Amino acid sequence: MVSLKEKDNFLNKFLGIYIVAVLMLWVKTYITQSTQFSLGVEGPLQQFLLVLNPLGSALLFLSVSFLFKGKRRYAVLGTVYALMSFLLYANVVYYRFFSDFITLPTIFQTQNFGDLGGSILTLMHPSDLLFFADVAVLFFLLFTRKIRKDTTLLGRKKAMAIITAALAVSIINLGLAEANRPQLLTRGFDRNYIVKYLGMYNYSIYDSVETFKASSQRALADSSDLTEVVNYTQSNYATPNAEYFGAAKGMNVVYLHLESFQNFLIDYKLNGEEVTPYLNALAKDDNTLYFDNFFHQTGQGKTSDAEFMLENSLFGLPQGSAFITKAQNTYQAAPNILKNYGYSSAVFHGNKGSFWNRNEVYKQFGFDHFFDASYYDTDSPGDMAEYGLLDKPFYEQSKDYLATLPQPFYSKFITVGNHFPYTINQDLVTINKAETGDPSVDNYFQTARYTDEAIKQAIDQLKEMGLYENSMIVLYGDHYGISHNHNRAMSQVMDKEITPYEGAQLQRVPLFIHVPGMKGGQRHTYGGQTDLLPTLLHLLGIDSKEYVQFGSDLLSDDHDELVPFRNGDFISPSIDSINEKFYDNETGLPLDDSQLETAEKLKQEAAYKLQLSDKVVNGDLLRFYTPNGFKAIDPASLNYKKEAETVPE
Ligand code: GP9
Ligand code: MN
């Protein structure tokens, strides 16, 4: 047998053993990432990134050993290798149970591991030893006397060359990932995405940085920060309108989410044909309040920002999504408030529970149930959209779960059919495309029509289930669907030039509130998504005064019609501020000098509101505040896993 110790055996050089370690870790990680996780890898570029990403990390992380001299570096190489292997395997086991990756807060929170409990052993298989076969090989090489230990220094040049190569691979990786999925790191999206594009190890670094940032802001805050906030929200409180207070008392709440749905679609005619006939009729229903000056206020968190505002009447964050970075905060969210009034609660959504970190943050909001994709049959490709189950099969399949909820319930159905880039199976199309030549704009009308039909189906189902007469149904658009990149096509659709002023007007999203027996009508009140929760509470006959909320009841005479956007711009019935310029809201013309002072004041007010809300969220200030009579649900008592008991007590 040839001895490994032969002089020219490359294993006798430290560089040789380092390269062997890199190759083994690269291959193992690639195989693990592609077989143990369902990352939804699509297309050759994503495939390529999945192959590439472990290489950068293996080169870089294992090069830590270069910092050490002599025999010590062999020990360091082995230790780093073993730790990375352990991290990978721990995620494999965690994923088997949660279909998600480990985050630092969830480790420290222990509730997740509490869920795992004794079952952790059942999640581990004897064949898992294979995950450590390479570790055994490496240890054999490093720590037996089979190879010579190379004590000559690697040489600065060589070390630098390897580190540069490692960084280059990682930077190319990140560049390609950003090109395929812009704002991957700033928006956060889904842990699955980060792993898919950047790999398990880079994900762990990303997660640690995010955790550190969040915890340092939180650590610096204390209860005295709350005084200013409470003073503000109390002064912002709008007394309920006696005509509407309690109009839906004791009723169920059904939120129907209109994905990427802009208000211009309502009553819009494409080639003489109504795009959304059902919604148009619903807007005129005697028991529907239709708000036509209602704006989305979302930022990078898109859908999650909309949900965050709806559930809390707090603004989303200026960067990223609070669903991801502030998932462990204390909240006094709608499901929890309503629990104190005997309500059960549930979210229905045909996408993975980890998207936007919903499976974590919903616990903090107090949702009893979260029916994510794992509860739905997602096997027929014709039923699927890019982000999950299409609206019609989604509503159909939701019926059985909805039927299990004790009444009154607070429920939210999040759909995905009308999502960018608005592709739709031609069998489902019932209206011609627009003809601007911009595919997303042209198709938007077809997916919006599909949404309209699906909403009709959802409401018919409620009628069949005997829930319609006893439910308040709220329809809301979550954010724009057509971004300003499509202004050329949109100017054809709207038949006017899309100036910055017009672009801001397009940020209207529909808001419908249907309550049996309530006086409906079209309302022109200006408002935004933070106003929804106080409006809803007052309709249910619950006073919002006790809560720290930044919006105000749309139906109250005291309602504040200043609508801040997340970037500090604002719209109001008189003055708008868009991209650092003021406009007369009615004419769209630049503002008269005589009104500048009022405009500046409004601008400061909008900025102050956003800043105070950010203070609450970043500092996790609600942990210092308990509204009178409010009892918090323990998030650790909630579990959304399908295997768990899904029928409520
Ligand atoms: C996915 C869906 C889409 O689960 O809610 O989110 P968006 O991309 O619109 O923020
Ligand atoms: Mn959305």
XYZ file of C-alpha atoms and ligand atoms in Angstrom:
660
model
C 0.000 0.000 0.000
C 1.263 3.461 -0.848
C 1.964 5.441 2.253
C 0.210 8.749 2.519
C 3.388 10.063 4.010
C 5.248 9.968 0.713
C 7.046 13.170 0.202
C 5.336 14.454 -2.882
C 1.852 13.496 -1.678
C -0.021 16.807 -1.771
C -1.794 15.888 1.469
C 1.443 16.524 3.246
C 1.139 20.194 2.395
C -1.300 22.215 4.471
C -2.691 23.706 1.290
C -3.406 20.204 -0.002
C -5.439 19.181 2.988
C -7.233 22.542 2.940
C -8.251 21.925 -0.683
C -9.501 18.433 0.141
C -11.559 19.894 2.987
C -13.008 22.590 0.718
C -13.979 20.055 -1.934
C -15.620 17.683 0.540
C -17.583 20.443 2.240
C -18.629 21.896 -1.094
C -19.961 18.576 -2.390
C -21.656 17.620 0.872
C -23.338 20.980 1.252
C -24.524 20.972 -2.335
C -26.001 17.479 -1.997
C -27.610 18.350 1.334
C -29.073 21.631 0.126
C -30.553 20.053 -2.952
C -31.924 16.898 -1.340
C -32.908 17.864 2.212
C -34.620 21.206 1.689
C -37.346 22.102 -0.769
C -35.986 25.405 -1.924
C -38.025 25.691 -5.110
C -34.997 25.983 -7.374
C -36.097 27.010 -10.842
C -34.135 27.558 -14.011
C -30.448 27.160 -14.833
C -29.281 30.307 -13.005
C -30.779 29.259 -9.682
C -29.362 25.746 -10.220
C -25.962 27.226 -10.872
C -26.156 29.379 -7.737
C -27.052 26.358 -5.664
C -23.870 24.676 -6.905
C -21.772 27.796 -6.490
C -22.836 29.070 -3.080
C -21.238 26.395 -0.860
C -17.925 26.837 -2.670
C -17.525 30.485 -1.642
C -18.404 29.697 1.966
C -16.180 26.619 2.153
C -13.182 28.503 0.764
C -13.741 31.473 3.034
C -14.712 29.899 6.329
C -12.065 27.202 6.216
C -9.415 29.811 5.414
C -9.735 30.957 9.032
C -7.131 28.243 9.627
C -4.586 30.375 7.751
C -4.562 32.744 10.685
C -2.883 30.093 12.805
C 0.627 28.721 12.675
C 2.173 25.272 12.791
C 0.117 22.300 13.933
C -2.557 24.490 15.505
C -3.987 25.266 12.095
C -4.793 21.573 11.570
C -6.894 21.644 14.704
C -8.596 24.874 13.620
C -9.343 23.487 10.172
C -10.912 20.385 11.719
C -12.930 22.402 14.237
C -14.346 24.858 11.698
C -15.209 21.965 9.403
C -16.965 20.095 12.184
C -18.894 23.177 13.317
C -20.094 23.906 9.788
C -21.141 20.290 9.381
C -23.005 20.433 12.659
C -24.774 23.663 11.642
C -25.832 22.075 8.378
C -27.103 18.941 10.051
C -28.937 20.859 12.793
C -30.789 22.717 10.059
C -31.603 19.462 8.292
C -33.220 18.098 11.440
C -35.005 21.365 12.191
C -36.267 21.527 8.625
C -37.732 18.021 8.850
C -40.066 19.315 11.521
C -40.622 22.987 10.729
C -39.951 23.142 6.960
C -37.865 26.160 7.860
C -34.357 27.134 8.908
C -33.063 27.856 12.383
C -32.966 31.515 13.367
C -31.029 32.709 16.398
C -34.091 34.103 18.189
C -35.901 30.804 17.801
C -33.007 28.964 19.413
C -33.015 31.274 22.397
C -36.732 31.376 22.568
C -36.793 27.635 23.120
C -40.481 27.453 22.335
C -39.642 25.932 18.968
C -37.451 23.364 20.562
C -40.202 22.896 23.084
C -42.397 21.909 20.141
C -39.725 19.521 19.035
C -39.451 18.147 22.535
C -38.929 14.405 22.701
C -39.593 14.056 19.017
C -36.132 15.318 18.163
C -34.837 11.757 18.269
C -37.532 10.523 15.938
C -36.402 13.143 13.429
C -32.918 11.677 13.326
C -32.221 8.562 11.272
C -29.277 6.122 11.501
C -28.440 6.941 7.886
C -27.829 10.514 9.025
C -24.371 9.311 10.031
C -23.565 9.831 6.361
C -23.722 13.579 7.006
C -20.588 13.108 9.065
C -18.726 10.606 6.859
C -16.601 13.409 5.434
C -15.884 14.721 8.933
C -14.573 11.260 9.823
C -12.357 11.212 6.713
C -10.993 14.659 7.478
C -10.375 13.858 11.136
C -8.652 10.672 10.112
C -6.304 12.657 7.895
C -5.792 15.467 10.378
C -5.497 13.720 13.672
C -3.925 10.336 13.026
C -0.303 10.125 12.106
C -1.083 9.046 8.567
C 0.093 12.268 6.970
C 2.968 14.534 7.785
C 2.188 17.818 9.444
C 3.378 20.682 7.326
C 4.732 23.447 9.539
C 6.050 25.713 6.790
C 4.137 28.940 6.519
C 1.660 29.195 3.695
C 3.107 32.468 2.506
C 1.234 35.691 2.541
C 0.780 35.808 -1.210
C -0.779 32.374 -1.442
C -3.070 33.029 1.499
C -4.174 36.337 0.032
C -4.778 34.708 -3.343
C -7.059 32.088 -1.794
C -8.968 34.613 0.297
C -9.386 36.842 -2.746
C -10.687 33.885 -4.733
C -13.107 33.030 -1.923
C -14.391 36.595 -1.771
C -14.645 36.766 -5.561
C -16.784 33.610 -5.662
C -19.012 34.985 -2.894
C -19.363 38.390 -4.539
C -20.218 36.875 -7.921
C -22.716 34.686 -6.108
C -24.324 37.674 -4.402
C -24.332 39.720 -7.620
C -26.100 36.991 -9.589
C -28.540 36.414 -6.734
C -29.430 40.122 -6.545
C -29.896 40.203 -10.311
C -32.302 37.276 -10.143
C -34.060 38.452 -6.978
C -33.518 42.184 -6.418
C -33.322 43.378 -2.805
C -32.801 39.841 -1.572
C -31.070 40.945 1.622
C -32.769 44.267 2.306
C -36.291 42.967 1.950
C -35.637 39.618 3.544
C -38.560 37.787 1.904
C -38.166 34.247 3.044
C -35.384 32.277 4.653
C -35.802 29.688 1.908
C -34.752 32.306 -0.610
C -31.620 33.303 1.248
C -30.560 29.674 1.502
C -31.450 29.011 -2.104
C -29.386 31.916 -3.384
C -26.597 32.267 -0.852
C -26.435 28.912 0.859
C -26.845 27.623 4.383
C -23.683 29.181 5.833
C -24.177 32.676 4.463
C -27.758 32.475 5.627
C -26.508 31.905 9.181
C -24.330 34.997 8.984
C -27.199 37.025 7.594
C -29.427 35.795 10.391
C -26.851 36.646 13.073
C -26.371 40.180 11.755
C -30.117 40.789 11.622
C -30.559 39.435 15.129
C -27.765 41.598 16.451
C -29.160 44.761 14.864
C -32.638 44.086 16.218
C -31.530 43.244 19.730
C -29.252 46.257 20.131
C -32.049 48.715 19.345
C -34.303 46.873 21.676
C -31.728 46.815 24.456
C -31.322 50.591 24.405
C -35.042 51.294 24.808
C -36.831 51.630 28.138
C -40.301 52.320 29.423
C -39.794 56.088 29.579
C -39.694 56.104 25.758
C -43.321 55.201 25.841
C -44.652 58.416 27.408
C -44.254 60.506 24.276
C -45.802 57.736 22.194
C -48.860 57.330 24.377
C -49.361 61.102 24.548
C -49.336 61.190 20.782
C -51.625 58.240 20.129
C -54.094 59.501 22.731
C -54.235 62.891 21.026
C -54.610 61.183 17.654
C -57.572 59.125 18.905
C -60.816 59.814 17.071
C -64.095 59.462 18.985
C -66.327 56.813 17.402
C -69.210 57.856 15.204
C -72.378 56.929 17.114
C -74.149 55.908 13.908
C -71.555 53.223 13.187
C -70.166 52.253 16.574
C -71.122 48.619 17.146
C -72.806 48.229 13.725
C -71.087 44.841 13.443
C -71.057 43.979 17.115
C -70.451 40.297 17.761
C -70.149 39.480 14.058
C -67.410 37.412 12.456
C -64.713 39.305 10.604
C -63.663 38.072 7.167
C -60.766 39.846 5.505
C -60.442 39.105 1.794
C -57.046 40.186 0.538
C -56.883 41.750 -2.922
C -53.302 41.069 -3.981
C -51.529 43.932 -5.787
C -54.918 45.448 -6.515
C -55.104 49.152 -7.312
C -58.248 51.162 -6.984
C -58.231 52.388 -10.594
C -59.515 48.923 -11.564
C -62.845 49.585 -9.858
C -65.321 50.696 -12.520
C -62.540 50.683 -15.109
C -63.682 49.695 -18.592
C -61.240 47.989 -20.912
C -62.450 48.216 -24.501
C -65.901 49.035 -23.148
C -65.980 46.016 -20.835
C -65.945 46.163 -17.015
C -62.823 44.443 -15.657
C -64.234 43.742 -12.195
C -68.046 43.564 -12.557
C -68.591 41.776 -9.251
C -66.552 44.235 -7.185
C -68.147 47.166 -9.000
C -71.576 45.914 -7.996
C -70.434 45.158 -4.450
C -69.183 48.744 -4.118
C -72.764 49.906 -4.725
C -74.402 47.391 -2.400
C -76.600 49.104 0.225
C -74.615 47.560 3.053
C -71.161 48.271 1.683
C -68.990 51.210 2.582
C -66.619 51.796 -0.304
C -63.684 54.131 0.385
C -62.330 55.574 -2.845
C -59.570 57.721 -1.298
C -57.890 54.928 0.588
C -54.133 54.458 0.130
C -51.641 51.705 0.737
C -48.748 52.766 2.967
C -46.411 49.842 2.379
C -42.645 49.879 1.946
C -40.211 47.091 1.164
C -42.252 44.611 3.174
C -45.089 44.786 0.620
C -47.812 42.281 1.613
C -46.283 41.847 5.046
C -46.308 45.617 5.623
C -49.968 45.755 4.669
C -50.757 42.964 7.094
C -48.616 44.556 9.787
C -50.602 47.792 9.531
C -53.941 46.013 9.429
C -53.221 43.950 12.503
C -51.516 46.641 14.586
C -52.212 50.119 13.242
C -48.431 50.582 13.363
C -46.400 51.459 10.286
C -44.080 48.936 8.647
C -40.382 49.745 8.855
C -38.434 52.018 6.501
C -36.229 49.073 5.492
C -37.025 45.406 5.293
C -40.057 43.818 6.837
C -41.043 44.047 10.501
C -42.491 40.547 10.025
C -38.927 39.344 9.715
C -36.822 41.644 11.855
C -39.347 42.353 14.631
C -41.047 39.008 14.796
C -40.341 38.537 18.488
C -41.769 41.865 19.642
C -44.733 42.266 21.927
C -47.802 43.355 19.965
C -51.358 44.229 20.831
C -52.684 43.037 17.519
C -56.237 42.537 16.324
C -56.482 38.767 16.930
C -55.285 39.207 20.502
C -57.522 42.202 21.216
C -60.495 40.291 19.856
C -59.589 37.162 21.806
C -60.381 39.236 24.883
C -63.878 39.634 23.448
C -64.360 35.919 22.795
C -63.140 35.734 19.209
C -61.169 32.883 17.666
C -58.831 33.746 14.801
C -57.185 32.273 11.721
C -55.206 33.146 8.616
C -55.613 31.185 5.385
C -52.855 31.340 2.788
C -51.861 28.921 0.027
C -48.126 29.659 0.208
C -45.433 28.346 2.531
C -45.830 29.462 6.124
C -42.264 30.721 6.221
C -42.841 33.312 3.514
C -42.543 36.731 5.155
C -41.908 34.784 8.363
C -45.638 34.532 8.923
C -45.358 31.274 10.845
C -43.421 33.123 13.550
C -44.945 36.585 13.698
C -48.562 35.376 13.667
C -47.940 33.788 17.045
C -46.933 37.154 18.400
C -50.139 38.646 16.994
C -52.129 35.916 18.715
C -53.599 34.103 15.719
C -55.013 30.785 16.926
C -54.540 29.123 13.529
C -52.512 29.574 10.419
C -53.553 27.368 7.519
C -50.596 27.628 5.175
C -49.792 25.643 2.006
C -49.229 22.466 3.997
C -52.982 22.340 4.705
C -53.908 22.582 1.028
C -53.723 20.215 -1.891
C -51.142 21.872 -4.096
C -50.456 18.882 -6.337
C -52.158 19.940 -9.548
C -49.883 22.316 -11.425
C -52.892 24.000 -13.065
C -54.019 25.220 -9.647
C -50.756 26.900 -8.809
C -49.482 30.451 -9.186
C -45.910 31.526 -8.527
C -46.601 32.216 -4.851
C -48.915 29.341 -4.082
C -52.417 28.059 -4.651
C -54.623 30.066 -7.022
C -57.543 31.948 -5.511
C -60.432 29.776 -6.669
C -59.122 26.382 -5.490
C -57.758 28.189 -2.433
C -61.179 29.479 -1.373
C -62.783 26.143 -2.229
C -60.340 24.178 -0.108
C -60.512 26.701 2.750
C -64.178 25.915 3.429
C -63.542 22.871 5.604
C -61.037 24.695 7.776
C -63.238 27.753 8.102
C -66.070 25.515 9.253
C -63.960 24.393 12.232
C -63.596 27.909 13.698
C -65.758 28.713 16.709
C -67.799 31.871 16.158
C -67.357 34.721 16.350
C -64.094 34.506 14.443
C -61.573 36.935 13.020
C -60.216 35.574 9.737
C -58.014 36.655 6.881
C -57.678 35.072 3.453
C -54.482 36.023 1.628
C -54.581 35.335 -2.080
C -51.791 35.254 -4.660
C -53.460 35.014 -8.090
C -53.046 38.683 -8.933
C -49.321 38.886 -8.276
C -46.616 40.335 -10.493
C -45.814 39.385 -13.320
C -49.536 38.591 -13.742
C -49.137 35.486 -15.823
C -52.249 33.359 -15.964
C -53.169 30.068 -17.557
C -55.143 30.911 -20.705
C -57.941 28.456 -19.728
C -58.760 30.765 -16.834
C -58.950 33.952 -18.844
C -62.325 35.628 -19.383
C -61.306 39.048 -20.655
C -58.943 40.192 -23.393
C -55.603 41.676 -22.508
C -54.930 45.363 -22.738
C -52.793 46.343 -25.689
C -50.131 48.677 -24.406
C -47.318 46.302 -25.405
C -46.086 46.106 -21.782
C -46.844 42.491 -20.769
C -47.274 43.047 -17.019
C -49.720 45.878 -17.576
C -51.593 44.033 -20.325
C -51.985 40.841 -18.296
C -52.886 42.696 -15.112
C -56.454 43.067 -16.322
C -56.790 39.323 -16.828
C -55.547 38.410 -13.364
C -57.679 41.208 -11.868
C -60.726 39.703 -13.581
C -59.792 36.324 -12.120
C -59.598 37.957 -8.664
C -63.038 39.450 -9.204
C -64.490 36.023 -10.024
C -62.708 34.430 -7.075
C -64.104 37.065 -4.687
C -67.595 36.298 -5.956
C -66.933 32.615 -5.296
C -65.645 33.382 -1.766
C -68.689 35.454 -0.880
C -71.068 32.868 -2.389
C -69.357 30.241 -0.249
C -69.943 32.349 2.864
C -73.606 32.537 1.891
C -73.788 28.748 1.404
C -72.123 28.200 4.753
C -74.668 30.472 6.445
C -71.949 32.903 7.506
C -72.722 35.873 5.280
C -75.523 37.357 7.383
C -73.407 37.257 10.472
C -70.097 38.483 9.101
C -68.398 41.739 8.419
C -66.510 41.326 5.145
C -63.550 43.603 4.520
C -61.797 43.746 1.156
C -58.536 45.627 0.880
C -55.821 46.067 -1.734
C -52.429 45.425 -0.194
C -50.166 47.585 -2.399
C -49.659 48.759 -5.956
C -49.512 46.165 -8.688
C -47.990 48.274 -11.443
C -44.818 50.062 -10.404
C -43.580 53.364 -11.807
C -41.336 51.376 -14.160
C -44.474 50.921 -16.234
C -45.514 54.567 -16.454
C -45.447 54.595 -20.226
C -48.018 51.803 -20.473
C -50.013 53.207 -17.543
C -50.335 56.567 -19.266
C -52.192 54.729 -22.057
C -54.360 52.898 -19.525
C -55.231 56.082 -17.618
C -55.286 58.221 -20.708
C -53.062 60.845 -19.116
C -49.404 61.359 -18.466
C -48.205 59.677 -15.254
C -46.389 62.537 -13.567
C -45.042 62.075 -10.013
C -48.325 63.586 -8.799
C -50.409 61.132 -10.853
C -48.139 58.282 -9.764
C -48.999 59.059 -6.138
C -52.735 59.168 -6.937
C -52.370 55.648 -8.334
C -51.369 54.387 -4.878
C -55.052 54.193 -3.997
C -56.176 50.680 -3.165
C -59.793 49.632 -2.704
C -61.342 49.336 0.724
C -64.783 47.760 1.051
C -66.501 47.120 4.355
C -69.677 45.105 4.068
C -71.834 44.678 7.165
C -75.374 43.275 6.916
C -77.858 45.954 7.962
C -75.282 48.779 8.020
C -75.782 51.948 6.007
C -73.335 51.759 3.116
C -72.285 54.244 0.470
C -69.277 55.581 -1.351
C -67.007 57.534 0.977
C -64.398 60.054 -0.110
C -62.619 60.272 3.250
C -58.827 60.174 2.859
C -57.166 57.383 4.766
C -54.621 54.598 4.721
C -54.001 51.088 5.946
C -53.084 52.160 9.479
C -56.657 53.485 9.821
C -58.275 50.137 9.281
C -57.869 48.614 12.747
C -59.452 51.478 14.737
C -62.259 51.617 12.152
C -62.850 47.895 12.467
C -62.770 47.907 16.273
C -65.337 50.698 16.433
C -67.648 48.872 14.025
C -67.384 45.866 16.331
C -68.327 48.109 19.242
C -64.852 48.038 20.848
C -63.322 51.355 21.793
C -59.767 51.730 20.437
C -58.807 54.399 22.975
C -56.777 52.087 25.184
C -54.444 50.976 22.430
C -51.270 52.418 20.965
C -52.434 52.881 17.373
C -51.237 55.336 14.764
C -54.313 55.396 12.549
C -57.773 56.686 13.335
C -61.359 55.602 12.643
C -62.271 56.477 9.035
C -65.891 56.969 10.057
C -65.239 59.396 12.888
C -65.636 63.156 12.574
C -62.238 63.504 14.250
C -60.478 61.291 11.687
C -57.128 62.692 10.562
C -57.040 62.767 6.754
C -53.286 63.158 6.464
C -52.011 59.954 4.812
C -48.248 59.445 5.261
C -46.515 57.116 2.843
C -43.690 54.997 4.141
C -41.037 57.176 2.453
C -42.250 60.354 4.186
C -44.307 61.603 1.227
C -47.954 62.237 2.006
C -51.358 62.837 0.516
C -54.189 64.822 2.054
C -57.416 66.339 0.735
C -55.652 69.694 0.300
C -51.891 69.247 -0.067
C -49.662 66.421 -1.294
C -45.933 66.024 -0.798
C -44.296 63.872 -3.443
C -40.546 63.457 -4.034
C -39.677 66.593 -2.068
C -42.257 68.704 -3.931
C -45.605 70.021 -2.753
C -48.734 69.884 -4.896
C -52.264 71.159 -4.661
C -54.116 67.867 -4.229
C -57.123 68.980 -6.240
C -55.443 70.490 -9.266
C -52.160 68.574 -9.235
C -50.323 71.854 -9.760
C -47.241 72.856 -7.751
C -48.311 74.465 -4.513
C -48.919 78.150 -4.174
C -46.270 79.896 -2.022
C -48.952 81.140 0.339
C -49.595 77.550 1.449
C -46.006 76.483 1.980
C -46.134 76.968 5.713
C -49.142 74.663 6.086
C -47.447 72.151 3.800
C -44.265 72.140 5.888
C -46.341 71.586 9.008
C -48.101 68.615 7.451
C -44.776 67.235 6.354
C -43.418 67.442 9.878
C -46.539 65.827 11.228
C -46.228 62.913 8.782
C -42.532 62.492 9.616
C -43.258 62.608 13.337
C -45.930 59.958 13.056
C -43.614 57.617 11.164
C -40.745 58.280 13.524
C -42.819 57.558 16.623
C -44.200 54.370 15.124
C -40.647 53.255 14.253
C -39.649 53.964 17.819
C -42.349 51.634 19.076
C -41.404 48.876 16.665
C -37.610 49.145 16.866
C -37.603 49.517 20.624
C -40.274 46.853 21.142
C -41.963 49.426 23.366
C -45.287 47.654 23.695
C -43.588 45.255 26.097
C -43.786 48.150 28.582
C -47.463 48.786 27.978
C -50.576 46.840 28.868
C -53.893 48.346 27.801
C -56.621 48.177 30.432
C -58.386 44.855 30.421
C -56.007 43.406 27.811
C -54.751 39.887 28.370
C -51.920 38.726 26.143
C -51.946 35.305 24.539
C -48.772 33.362 25.211
C -47.153 32.875 21.773
C -45.531 29.684 23.024
C -48.982 28.150 23.412
C -49.569 28.381 19.647
C -48.533 25.828 17.071
C -49.437 25.924 13.390
C -48.028 22.584 12.340
C -50.456 20.512 10.366
C -49.801 17.342 12.350
C -50.875 19.182 15.452
C -54.450 19.333 16.641
C -56.112 21.616 14.096
C -59.626 21.477 15.414
C -59.972 24.205 18.012
C -61.239 23.390 21.475
C -46.618 35.537 -0.681
C -47.428 36.745 -0.899
C -46.735 37.770 -1.768
O -46.897 34.708 0.379
O -48.086 37.216 0.195
O -46.095 38.785 -1.115
P -45.629 40.133 -1.871
O -44.572 39.730 -2.862
O -46.818 40.706 -2.550
O -45.126 41.000 -0.790
Mn -48.706 41.554 -2.039
